[in-house]
Tab-separated table of C-alpha atoms in Angstrom:
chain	number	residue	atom	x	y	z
A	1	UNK	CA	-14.273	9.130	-18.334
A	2	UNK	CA	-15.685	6.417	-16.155
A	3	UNK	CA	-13.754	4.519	-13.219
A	4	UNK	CA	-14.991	1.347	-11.880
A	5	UNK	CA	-18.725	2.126	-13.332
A	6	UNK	CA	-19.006	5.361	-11.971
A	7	UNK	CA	-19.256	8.600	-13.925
A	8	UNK	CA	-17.258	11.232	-13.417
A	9	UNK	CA	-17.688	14.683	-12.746
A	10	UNK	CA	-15.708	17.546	-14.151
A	11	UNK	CA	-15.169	20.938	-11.162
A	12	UNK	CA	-13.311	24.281	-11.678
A	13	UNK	CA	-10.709	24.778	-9.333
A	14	UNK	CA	-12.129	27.228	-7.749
A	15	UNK	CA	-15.772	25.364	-6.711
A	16	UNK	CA	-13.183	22.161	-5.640
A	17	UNK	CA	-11.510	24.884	-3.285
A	18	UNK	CA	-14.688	25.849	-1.299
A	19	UNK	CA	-15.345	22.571	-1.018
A	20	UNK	CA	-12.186	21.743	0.359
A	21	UNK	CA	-12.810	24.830	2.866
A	22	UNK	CA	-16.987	23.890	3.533
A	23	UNK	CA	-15.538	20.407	4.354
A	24	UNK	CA	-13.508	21.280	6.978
A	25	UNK	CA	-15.824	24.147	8.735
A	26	UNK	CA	-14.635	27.235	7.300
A	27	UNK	CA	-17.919	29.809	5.735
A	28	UNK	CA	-19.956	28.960	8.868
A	29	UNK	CA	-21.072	31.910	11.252
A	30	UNK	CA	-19.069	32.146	14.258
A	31	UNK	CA	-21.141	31.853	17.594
A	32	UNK	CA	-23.109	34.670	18.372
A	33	UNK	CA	-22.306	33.513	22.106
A	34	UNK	CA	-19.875	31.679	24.581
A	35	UNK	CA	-18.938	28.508	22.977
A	36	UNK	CA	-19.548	25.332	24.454
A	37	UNK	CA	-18.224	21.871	24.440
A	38	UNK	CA	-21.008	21.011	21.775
A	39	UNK	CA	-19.393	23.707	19.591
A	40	UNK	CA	-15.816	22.587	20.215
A	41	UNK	CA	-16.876	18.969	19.441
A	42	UNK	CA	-18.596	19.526	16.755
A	43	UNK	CA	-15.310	21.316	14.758
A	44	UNK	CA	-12.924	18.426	16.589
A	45	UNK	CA	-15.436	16.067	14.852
A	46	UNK	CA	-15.145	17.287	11.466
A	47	UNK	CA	-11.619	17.801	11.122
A	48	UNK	CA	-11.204	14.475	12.339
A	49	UNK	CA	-8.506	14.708	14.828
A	50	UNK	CA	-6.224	17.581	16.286
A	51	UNK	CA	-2.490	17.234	15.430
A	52	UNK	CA	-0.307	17.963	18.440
A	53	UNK	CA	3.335	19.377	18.439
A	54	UNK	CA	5.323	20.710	21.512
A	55	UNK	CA	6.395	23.829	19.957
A	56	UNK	CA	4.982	26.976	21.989
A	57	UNK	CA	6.098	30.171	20.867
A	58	UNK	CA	2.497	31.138	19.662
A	59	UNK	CA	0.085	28.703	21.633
A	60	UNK	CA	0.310	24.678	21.151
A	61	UNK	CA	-1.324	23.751	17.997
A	62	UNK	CA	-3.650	21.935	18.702
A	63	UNK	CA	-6.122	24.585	20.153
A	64	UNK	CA	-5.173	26.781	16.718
A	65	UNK	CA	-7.531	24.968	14.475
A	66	UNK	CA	-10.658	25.075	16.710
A	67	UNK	CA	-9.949	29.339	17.461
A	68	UNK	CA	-9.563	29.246	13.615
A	69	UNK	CA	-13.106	27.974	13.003
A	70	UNK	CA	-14.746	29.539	16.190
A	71	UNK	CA	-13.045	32.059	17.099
A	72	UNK	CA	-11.958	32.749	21.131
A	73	UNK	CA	-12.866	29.712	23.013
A	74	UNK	CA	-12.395	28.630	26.587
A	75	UNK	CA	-9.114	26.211	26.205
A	76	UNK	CA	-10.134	24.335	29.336
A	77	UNK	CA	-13.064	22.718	27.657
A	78	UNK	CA	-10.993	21.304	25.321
A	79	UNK	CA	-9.128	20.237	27.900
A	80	UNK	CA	-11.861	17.954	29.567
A	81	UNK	CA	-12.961	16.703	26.403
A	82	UNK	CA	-9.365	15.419	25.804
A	83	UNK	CA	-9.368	14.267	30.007
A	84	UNK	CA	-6.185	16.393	30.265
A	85	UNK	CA	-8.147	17.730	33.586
A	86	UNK	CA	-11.352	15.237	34.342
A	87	UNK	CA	-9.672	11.807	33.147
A	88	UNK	CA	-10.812	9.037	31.133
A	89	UNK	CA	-14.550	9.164	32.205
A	90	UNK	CA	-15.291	12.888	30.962
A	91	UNK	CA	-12.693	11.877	27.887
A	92	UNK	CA	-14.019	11.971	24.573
A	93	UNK	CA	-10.796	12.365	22.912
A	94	UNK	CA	-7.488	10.327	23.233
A	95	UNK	CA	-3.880	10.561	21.729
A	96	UNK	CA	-2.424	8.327	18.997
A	97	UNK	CA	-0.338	8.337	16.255
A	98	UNK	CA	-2.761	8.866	13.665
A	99	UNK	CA	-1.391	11.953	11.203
A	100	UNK	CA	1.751	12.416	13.568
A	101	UNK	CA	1.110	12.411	17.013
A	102	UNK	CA	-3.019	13.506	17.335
A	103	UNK	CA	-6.048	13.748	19.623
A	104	UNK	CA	-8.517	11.344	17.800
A	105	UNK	CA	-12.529	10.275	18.923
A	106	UNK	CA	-12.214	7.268	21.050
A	107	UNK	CA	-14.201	5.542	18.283
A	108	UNK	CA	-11.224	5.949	15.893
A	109	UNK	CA	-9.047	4.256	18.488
A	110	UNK	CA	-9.439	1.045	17.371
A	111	UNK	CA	-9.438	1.451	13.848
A	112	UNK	CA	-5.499	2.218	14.353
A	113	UNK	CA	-5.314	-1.129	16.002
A	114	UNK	CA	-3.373	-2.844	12.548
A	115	UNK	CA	-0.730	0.463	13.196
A	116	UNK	CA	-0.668	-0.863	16.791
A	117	UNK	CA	0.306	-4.933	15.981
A	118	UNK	CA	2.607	-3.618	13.190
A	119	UNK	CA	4.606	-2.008	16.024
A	120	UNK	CA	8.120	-4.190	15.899
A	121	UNK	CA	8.061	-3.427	12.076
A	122	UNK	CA	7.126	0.056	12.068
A	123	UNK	CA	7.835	1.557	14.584
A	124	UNK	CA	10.823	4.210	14.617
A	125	UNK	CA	14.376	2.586	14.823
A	126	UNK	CA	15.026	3.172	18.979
A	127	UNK	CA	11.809	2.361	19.685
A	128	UNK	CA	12.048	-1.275	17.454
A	129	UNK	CA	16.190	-1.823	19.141
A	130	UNK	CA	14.452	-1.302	22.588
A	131	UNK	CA	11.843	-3.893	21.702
A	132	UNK	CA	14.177	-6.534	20.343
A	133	UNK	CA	17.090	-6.371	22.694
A	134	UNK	CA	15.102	-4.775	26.023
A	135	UNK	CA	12.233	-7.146	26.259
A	136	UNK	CA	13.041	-7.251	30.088
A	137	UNK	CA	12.709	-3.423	29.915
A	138	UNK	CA	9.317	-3.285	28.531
A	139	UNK	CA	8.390	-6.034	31.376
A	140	UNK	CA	9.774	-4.093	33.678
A	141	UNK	CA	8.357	-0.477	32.520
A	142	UNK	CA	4.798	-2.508	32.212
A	143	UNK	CA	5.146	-3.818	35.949
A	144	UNK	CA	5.983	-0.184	37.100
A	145	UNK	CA	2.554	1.024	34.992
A	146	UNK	CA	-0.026	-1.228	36.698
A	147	UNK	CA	1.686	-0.553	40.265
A	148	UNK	CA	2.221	3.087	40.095
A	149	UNK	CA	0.414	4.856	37.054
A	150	UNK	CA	0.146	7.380	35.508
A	151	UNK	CA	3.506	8.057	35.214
A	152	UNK	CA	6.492	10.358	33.551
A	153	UNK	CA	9.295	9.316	31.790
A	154	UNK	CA	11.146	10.868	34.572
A	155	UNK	CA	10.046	8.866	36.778
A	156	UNK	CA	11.771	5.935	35.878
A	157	UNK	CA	15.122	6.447	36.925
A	158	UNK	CA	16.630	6.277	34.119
A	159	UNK	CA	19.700	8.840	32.600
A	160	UNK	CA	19.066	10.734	29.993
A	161	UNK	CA	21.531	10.361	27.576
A	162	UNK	CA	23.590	13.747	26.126
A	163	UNK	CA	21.954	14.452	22.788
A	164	UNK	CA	24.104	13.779	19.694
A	165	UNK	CA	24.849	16.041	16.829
A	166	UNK	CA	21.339	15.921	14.425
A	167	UNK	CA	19.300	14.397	16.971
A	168	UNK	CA	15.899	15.705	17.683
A	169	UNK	CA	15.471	14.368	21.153
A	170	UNK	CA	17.664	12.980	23.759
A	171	UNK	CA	15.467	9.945	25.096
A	172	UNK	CA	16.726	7.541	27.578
A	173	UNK	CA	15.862	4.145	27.364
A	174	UNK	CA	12.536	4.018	29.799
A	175	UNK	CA	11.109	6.895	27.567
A	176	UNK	CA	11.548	4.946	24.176
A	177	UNK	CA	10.325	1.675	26.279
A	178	UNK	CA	7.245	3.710	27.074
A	179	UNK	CA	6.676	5.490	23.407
A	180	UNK	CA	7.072	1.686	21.827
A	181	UNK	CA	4.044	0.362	24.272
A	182	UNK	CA	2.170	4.050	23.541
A	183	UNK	CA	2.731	2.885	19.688
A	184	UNK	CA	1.740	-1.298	20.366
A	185	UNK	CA	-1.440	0.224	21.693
A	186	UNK	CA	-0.737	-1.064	25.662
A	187	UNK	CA	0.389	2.529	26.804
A	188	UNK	CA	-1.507	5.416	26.500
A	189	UNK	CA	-1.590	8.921	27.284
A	190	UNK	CA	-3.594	9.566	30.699
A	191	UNK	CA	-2.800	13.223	30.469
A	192	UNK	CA	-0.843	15.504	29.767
A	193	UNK	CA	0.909	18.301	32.553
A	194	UNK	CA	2.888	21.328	31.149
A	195	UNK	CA	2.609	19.502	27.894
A	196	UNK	CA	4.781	16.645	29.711
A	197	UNK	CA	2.725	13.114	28.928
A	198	UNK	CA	2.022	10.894	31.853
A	199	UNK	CA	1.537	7.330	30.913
A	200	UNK	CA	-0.640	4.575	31.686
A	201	UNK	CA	-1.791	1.460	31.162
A	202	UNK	CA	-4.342	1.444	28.188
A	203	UNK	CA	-7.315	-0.111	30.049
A	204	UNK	CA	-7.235	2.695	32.601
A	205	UNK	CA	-6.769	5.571	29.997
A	206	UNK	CA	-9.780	4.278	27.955
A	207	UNK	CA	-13.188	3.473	28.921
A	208	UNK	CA	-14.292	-0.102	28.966
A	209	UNK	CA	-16.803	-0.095	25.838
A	210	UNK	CA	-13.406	0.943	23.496
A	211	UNK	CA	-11.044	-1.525	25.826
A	212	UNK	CA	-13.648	-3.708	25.014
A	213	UNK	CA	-14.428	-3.524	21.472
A	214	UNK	CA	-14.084	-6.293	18.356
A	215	UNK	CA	-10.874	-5.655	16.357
A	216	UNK	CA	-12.062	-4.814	13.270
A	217	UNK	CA	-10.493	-6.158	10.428
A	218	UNK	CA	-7.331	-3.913	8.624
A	219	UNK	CA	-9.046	-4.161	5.483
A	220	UNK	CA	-12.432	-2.519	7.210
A	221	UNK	CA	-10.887	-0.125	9.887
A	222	UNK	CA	-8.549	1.323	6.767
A	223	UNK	CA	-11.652	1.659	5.023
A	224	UNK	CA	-13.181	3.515	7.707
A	225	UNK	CA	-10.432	6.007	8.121
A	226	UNK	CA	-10.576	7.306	4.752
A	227	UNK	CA	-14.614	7.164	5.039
A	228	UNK	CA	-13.117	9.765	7.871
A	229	UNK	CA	-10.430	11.949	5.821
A	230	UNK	CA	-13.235	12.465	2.501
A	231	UNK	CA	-15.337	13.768	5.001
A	232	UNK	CA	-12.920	16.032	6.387
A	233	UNK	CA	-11.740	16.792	2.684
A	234	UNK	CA	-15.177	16.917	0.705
A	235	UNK	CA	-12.606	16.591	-2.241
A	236	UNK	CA	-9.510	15.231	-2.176
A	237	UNK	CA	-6.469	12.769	-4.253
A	238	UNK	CA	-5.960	9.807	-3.159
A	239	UNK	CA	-2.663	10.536	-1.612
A	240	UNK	CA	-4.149	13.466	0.053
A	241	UNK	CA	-7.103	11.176	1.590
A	242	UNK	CA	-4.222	8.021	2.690
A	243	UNK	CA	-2.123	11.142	4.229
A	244	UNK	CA	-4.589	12.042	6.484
A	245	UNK	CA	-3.908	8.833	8.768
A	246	UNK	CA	-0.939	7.736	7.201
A	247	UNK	CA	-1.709	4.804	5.637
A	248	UNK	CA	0.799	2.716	3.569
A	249	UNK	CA	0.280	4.328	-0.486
A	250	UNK	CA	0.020	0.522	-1.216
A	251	UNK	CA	-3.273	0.678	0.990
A	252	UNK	CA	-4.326	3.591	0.604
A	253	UNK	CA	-4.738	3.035	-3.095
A	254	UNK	CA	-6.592	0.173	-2.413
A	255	UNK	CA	-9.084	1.453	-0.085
A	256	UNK	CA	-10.048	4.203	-2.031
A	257	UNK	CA	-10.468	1.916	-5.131
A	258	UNK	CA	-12.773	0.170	-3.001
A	259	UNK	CA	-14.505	3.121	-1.991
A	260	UNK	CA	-15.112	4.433	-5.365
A	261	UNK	CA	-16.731	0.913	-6.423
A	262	UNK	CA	-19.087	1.251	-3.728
A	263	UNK	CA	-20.175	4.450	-4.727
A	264	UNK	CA	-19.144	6.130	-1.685
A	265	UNK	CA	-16.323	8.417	-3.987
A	266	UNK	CA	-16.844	9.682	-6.888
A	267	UNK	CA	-14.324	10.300	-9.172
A	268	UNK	CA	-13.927	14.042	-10.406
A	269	UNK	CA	-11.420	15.651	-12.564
A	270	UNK	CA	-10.628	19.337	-11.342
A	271	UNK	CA	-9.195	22.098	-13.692
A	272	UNK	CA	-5.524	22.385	-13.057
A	273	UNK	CA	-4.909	19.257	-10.525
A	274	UNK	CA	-2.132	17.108	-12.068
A	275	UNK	CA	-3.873	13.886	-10.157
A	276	UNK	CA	-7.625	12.626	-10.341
A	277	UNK	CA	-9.878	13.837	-7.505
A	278	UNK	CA	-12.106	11.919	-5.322
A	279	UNK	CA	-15.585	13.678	-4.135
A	280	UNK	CA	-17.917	12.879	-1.473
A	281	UNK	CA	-21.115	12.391	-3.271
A	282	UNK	CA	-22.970	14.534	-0.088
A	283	UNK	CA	-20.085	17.209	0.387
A	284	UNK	CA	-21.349	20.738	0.784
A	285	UNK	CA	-21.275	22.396	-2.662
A	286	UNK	CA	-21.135	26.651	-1.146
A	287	UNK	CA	-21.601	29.247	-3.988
A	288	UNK	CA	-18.976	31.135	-2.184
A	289	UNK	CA	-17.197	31.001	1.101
A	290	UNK	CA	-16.296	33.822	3.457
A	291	UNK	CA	-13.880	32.887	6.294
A	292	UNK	CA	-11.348	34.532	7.853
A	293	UNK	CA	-8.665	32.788	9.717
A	294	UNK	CA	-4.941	32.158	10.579
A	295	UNK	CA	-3.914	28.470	10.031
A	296	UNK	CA	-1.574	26.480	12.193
A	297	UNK	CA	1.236	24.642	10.429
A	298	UNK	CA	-0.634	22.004	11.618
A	299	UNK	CA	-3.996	22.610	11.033
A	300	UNK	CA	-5.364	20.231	8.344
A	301	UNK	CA	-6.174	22.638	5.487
A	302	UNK	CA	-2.981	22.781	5.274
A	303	UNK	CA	-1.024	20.285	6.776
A	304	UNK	CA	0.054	18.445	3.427
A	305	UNK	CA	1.833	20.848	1.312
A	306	UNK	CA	0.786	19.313	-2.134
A	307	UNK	CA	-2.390	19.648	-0.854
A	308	UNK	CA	-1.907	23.526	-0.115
A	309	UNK	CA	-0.350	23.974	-3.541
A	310	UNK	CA	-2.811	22.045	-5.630
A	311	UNK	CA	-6.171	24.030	-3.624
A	312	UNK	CA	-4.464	27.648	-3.064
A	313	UNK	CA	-1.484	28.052	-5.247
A	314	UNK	CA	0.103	28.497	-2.034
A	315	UNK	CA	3.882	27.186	-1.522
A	316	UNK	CA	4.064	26.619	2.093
A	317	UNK	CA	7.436	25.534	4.464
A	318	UNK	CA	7.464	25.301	8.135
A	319	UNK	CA	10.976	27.172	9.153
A	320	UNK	CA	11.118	25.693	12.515
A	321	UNK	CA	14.703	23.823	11.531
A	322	UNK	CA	15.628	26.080	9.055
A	323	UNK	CA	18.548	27.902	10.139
A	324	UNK	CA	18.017	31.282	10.933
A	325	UNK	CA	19.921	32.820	8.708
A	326	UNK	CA	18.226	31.015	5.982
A	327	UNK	CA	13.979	31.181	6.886
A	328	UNK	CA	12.445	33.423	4.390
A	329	UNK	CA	9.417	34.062	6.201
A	330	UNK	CA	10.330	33.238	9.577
A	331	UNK	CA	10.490	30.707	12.760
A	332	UNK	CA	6.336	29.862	13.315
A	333	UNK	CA	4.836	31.267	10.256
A	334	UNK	CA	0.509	31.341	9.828
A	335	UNK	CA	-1.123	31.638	6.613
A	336	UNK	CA	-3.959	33.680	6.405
A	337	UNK	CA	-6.866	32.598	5.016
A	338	UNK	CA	-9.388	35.494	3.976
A	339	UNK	CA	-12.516	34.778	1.837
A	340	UNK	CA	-11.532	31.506	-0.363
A	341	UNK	CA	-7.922	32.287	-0.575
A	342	UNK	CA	-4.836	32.118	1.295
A	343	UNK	CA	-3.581	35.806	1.264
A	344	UNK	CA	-0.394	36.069	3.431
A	345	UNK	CA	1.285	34.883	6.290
A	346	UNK	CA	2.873	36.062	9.579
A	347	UNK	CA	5.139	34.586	11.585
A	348	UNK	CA	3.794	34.990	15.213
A	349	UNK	CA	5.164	35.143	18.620
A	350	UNK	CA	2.995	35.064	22.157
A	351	UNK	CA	5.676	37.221	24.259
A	352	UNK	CA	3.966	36.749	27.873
A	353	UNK	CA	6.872	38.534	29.399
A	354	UNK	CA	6.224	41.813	27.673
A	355	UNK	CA	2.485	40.640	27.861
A	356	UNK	CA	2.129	41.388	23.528
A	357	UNK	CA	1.404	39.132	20.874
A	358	UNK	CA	4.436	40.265	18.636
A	359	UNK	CA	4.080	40.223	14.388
A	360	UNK	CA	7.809	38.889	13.934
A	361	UNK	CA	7.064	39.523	9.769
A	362	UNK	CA	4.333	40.308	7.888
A	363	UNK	CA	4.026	39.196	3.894
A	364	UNK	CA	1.548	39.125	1.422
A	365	UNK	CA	0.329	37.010	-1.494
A	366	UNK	CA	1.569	38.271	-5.089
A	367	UNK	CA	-1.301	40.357	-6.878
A	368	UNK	CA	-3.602	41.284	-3.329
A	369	UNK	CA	-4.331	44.530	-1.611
A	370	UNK	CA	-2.467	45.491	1.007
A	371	UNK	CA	-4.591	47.711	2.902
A	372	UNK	CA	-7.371	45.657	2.910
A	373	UNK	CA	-5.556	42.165	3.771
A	374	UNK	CA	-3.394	44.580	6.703
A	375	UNK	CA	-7.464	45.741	8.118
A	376	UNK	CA	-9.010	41.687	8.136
A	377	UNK	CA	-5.540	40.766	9.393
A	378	UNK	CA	-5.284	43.449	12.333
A	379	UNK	CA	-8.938	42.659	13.372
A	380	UNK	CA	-7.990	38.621	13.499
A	381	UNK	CA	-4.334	39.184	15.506
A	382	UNK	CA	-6.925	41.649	17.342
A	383	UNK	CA	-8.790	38.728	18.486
A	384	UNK	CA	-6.153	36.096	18.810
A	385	UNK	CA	-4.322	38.512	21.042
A	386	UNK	CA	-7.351	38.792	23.218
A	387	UNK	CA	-7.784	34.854	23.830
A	388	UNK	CA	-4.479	34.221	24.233
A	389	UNK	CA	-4.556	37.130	26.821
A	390	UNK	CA	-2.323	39.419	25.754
A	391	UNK	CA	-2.406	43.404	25.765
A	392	UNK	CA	-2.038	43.794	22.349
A	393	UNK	CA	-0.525	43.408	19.084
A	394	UNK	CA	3.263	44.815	18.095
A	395	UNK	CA	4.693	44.796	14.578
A	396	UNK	CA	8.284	44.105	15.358
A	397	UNK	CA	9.797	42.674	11.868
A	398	UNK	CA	9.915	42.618	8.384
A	399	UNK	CA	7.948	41.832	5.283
A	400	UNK	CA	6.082	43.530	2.669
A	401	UNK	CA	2.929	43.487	4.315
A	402	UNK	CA	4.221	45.035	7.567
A	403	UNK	CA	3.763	48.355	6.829
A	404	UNK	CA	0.301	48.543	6.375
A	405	UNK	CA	-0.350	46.185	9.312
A	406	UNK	CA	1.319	48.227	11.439
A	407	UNK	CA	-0.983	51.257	10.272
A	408	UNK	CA	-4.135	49.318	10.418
A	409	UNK	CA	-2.789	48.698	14.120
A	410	UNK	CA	-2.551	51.578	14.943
């Protein structure tokens, strides 16, 4: 087969799957000793971006993907590099809406600039009513910025209204005003307090050279940003690489067309994929890959389900809003990833009360030892425990894999 001049490349699925994992910093050594901001950086850098959600019954996500890769880290470094503590001069990281809300290099800021004029079309429905029949409020809510940033939504007087039956949130009006200017690209996140955002106006949340930069061109930032998701991928479909930002499919089809006629992807058909796959000619090509690590729902191994599927075999379904009564594996379930395969999963809980990191259910893979998946497991809740500084680890729940977790315990 050959695709716009370009030969292909045929790959077992198994040799596409550690490139999936050497792509996104899984096989590599953990440091010997105390990580640093260059190692932080350095995995923040090859993911991409850092996918944020306020859910905290474990830890917040985004400082799961880094432990994954480095193991325990000191939190507050992250925390500078994203200026949640030493503001936008120490900042080397900023939040956007990039794959859902994310922290994203400031250099990737402005390739989301098209998302940011497309904001009265795009935008989510309040946000869009607010801009069309509030334009006084946004004046308003941009007068209050430049005399009093940062702020909170609190801050702005406004009621919050009572939350209606299916809603996720119960904004008032002032807090959609200031989440349509975060998305239009005038608003951004100055930092972030108990998880609470405080706004501010983008010039003072982002240093001058980024303020200051040429827009590039939709055509060339899009480009850019899947340049960004192959490298994070090594090997990838084409939906997988326009998921990674979000693109439009319409765009995303077209960018990676272009890509592949520059010679920058290769096409690659991989044994058992259902789509064609798209390589990065330089991507790390590992014999075999040994990692062990428990994945955030949002970490971006596995952060697009088809993707999961396709590399692991592994059917994977955040429970969060699944009824109790009707989660199979639980409320904030982690995959385990041991070796080049996805093995089990647990659904984790940091009880700081009873000071314990609690194993809510433990399950395994179909066809994999239990005792040794229940020893790598203990030793990586062993750690995670540690860093999250709890006293220990509890099995407190069901699952087949509980049992001999709770041996390998102890």
């Amino acid at each position: 087969m050959v695709q716009c001049g370009v030969p292909s490349a045929d790959l077992s699925a198994a040799a596409a799957r550690r490139i999936a994992l050497a792509a996104q910093g899984f096989g590599l050594p953990r440091p010997a000793g105390p990580v640093t901001a260059r190692h932080i950086r350095k995995v923040v850098d090859t993911m991409g971006l850092l996918q944020l959600d306020s859910v905290n019954v474990l830890s917040r996500s985004h400082y799961l993907p880094v432990f994954a890769r480095l193991g325990p880290y000191p939190r507050g470094v992250l925390d500078r590099l994203t200026g949640h503590t030493a503001g936008r001069l120490q900042r080397e990281y900023v939040e956007y809406w990039a794959h859902e809300a994310s922290l994203i290099p400031l250099a990737t800021h402005p390739l989301l600039r098209w998302r940011m004029a497309r904001a009265r079309e795009e935008a989510w429905g309040g946000m869009q009513r607010i801009a069309r029949e509030q334009p006084q409020l946004l004046a308003e809510v941009r007068r209050m910025l430049a005399e009093r940033g940062p702020i909170r939504s609190t801050e702005l007087g406004v009621a919050r209204q009572p939350k209606k039956p299916g809603q996720m949130w119960n904004w008032h009006d002032g807090k959609i005003a200031l989440e349509y200017l975060f998305w239009a690209g005038e608003v951004g996140a100055a930092r972030r307090v108990n998880f609470e955002r405080h706004y501010d106006l983008i010039e003072r949340v982002l240093p001058p050279h980024i303020v200051n930069q040429p827009t590039p061109a939709r055509e060339d930032a899009q480009r850019e940003l899947v340049r960004i998701a192959a490298r994070a991928y090594g090997i990838a479909t084409e939906p997988d690489l326009g998921d990674y930002f979000r693109l439009p499919r319409t765009d995303s089809k077209l960018r990676v067309a272009e890509l592949v006629e520059a010679g920058e992807l290769l096409p690659v058909t991989v044994a058992g994929w259902d789509a064609p796959g798209y390589l990065l000619p330089d991507a790390r090509r590992p014999r075999r890959v040994q990692a062990r690590a428990l994945l955030s729902p949002f970490d971006p191994l596995i952060w697009f389900r088809d993707r999961a599927k396709r590399l692991f075999g592994f059917h994977y379904r955040i429970e969060i809003y699944t009824p109790a009564a009707q989660r199979v594996h639980g409320y904030y379930v982690l995959p385990f990833l041991l070796g080049e395969t996805l093995v089990g999963r647990v659904d984790l809980k940091a009880d700081r009360q009873a000071g314990e990191l609690r194993v809510q259910s433990a399950w395994a893979e179909p066809g994999v030892e239990h005792g040794e998946v229940a020893a790598e497991l203990a030793a990586e809740l062993a750690e995670l425990a540690g860093w999250l500084e709890l006293g220990g680890v509890r099995v407190a729940g069901p699952g087949d894999l509980a049992p001999a977790l709770a041996a390998a315990l102890g």
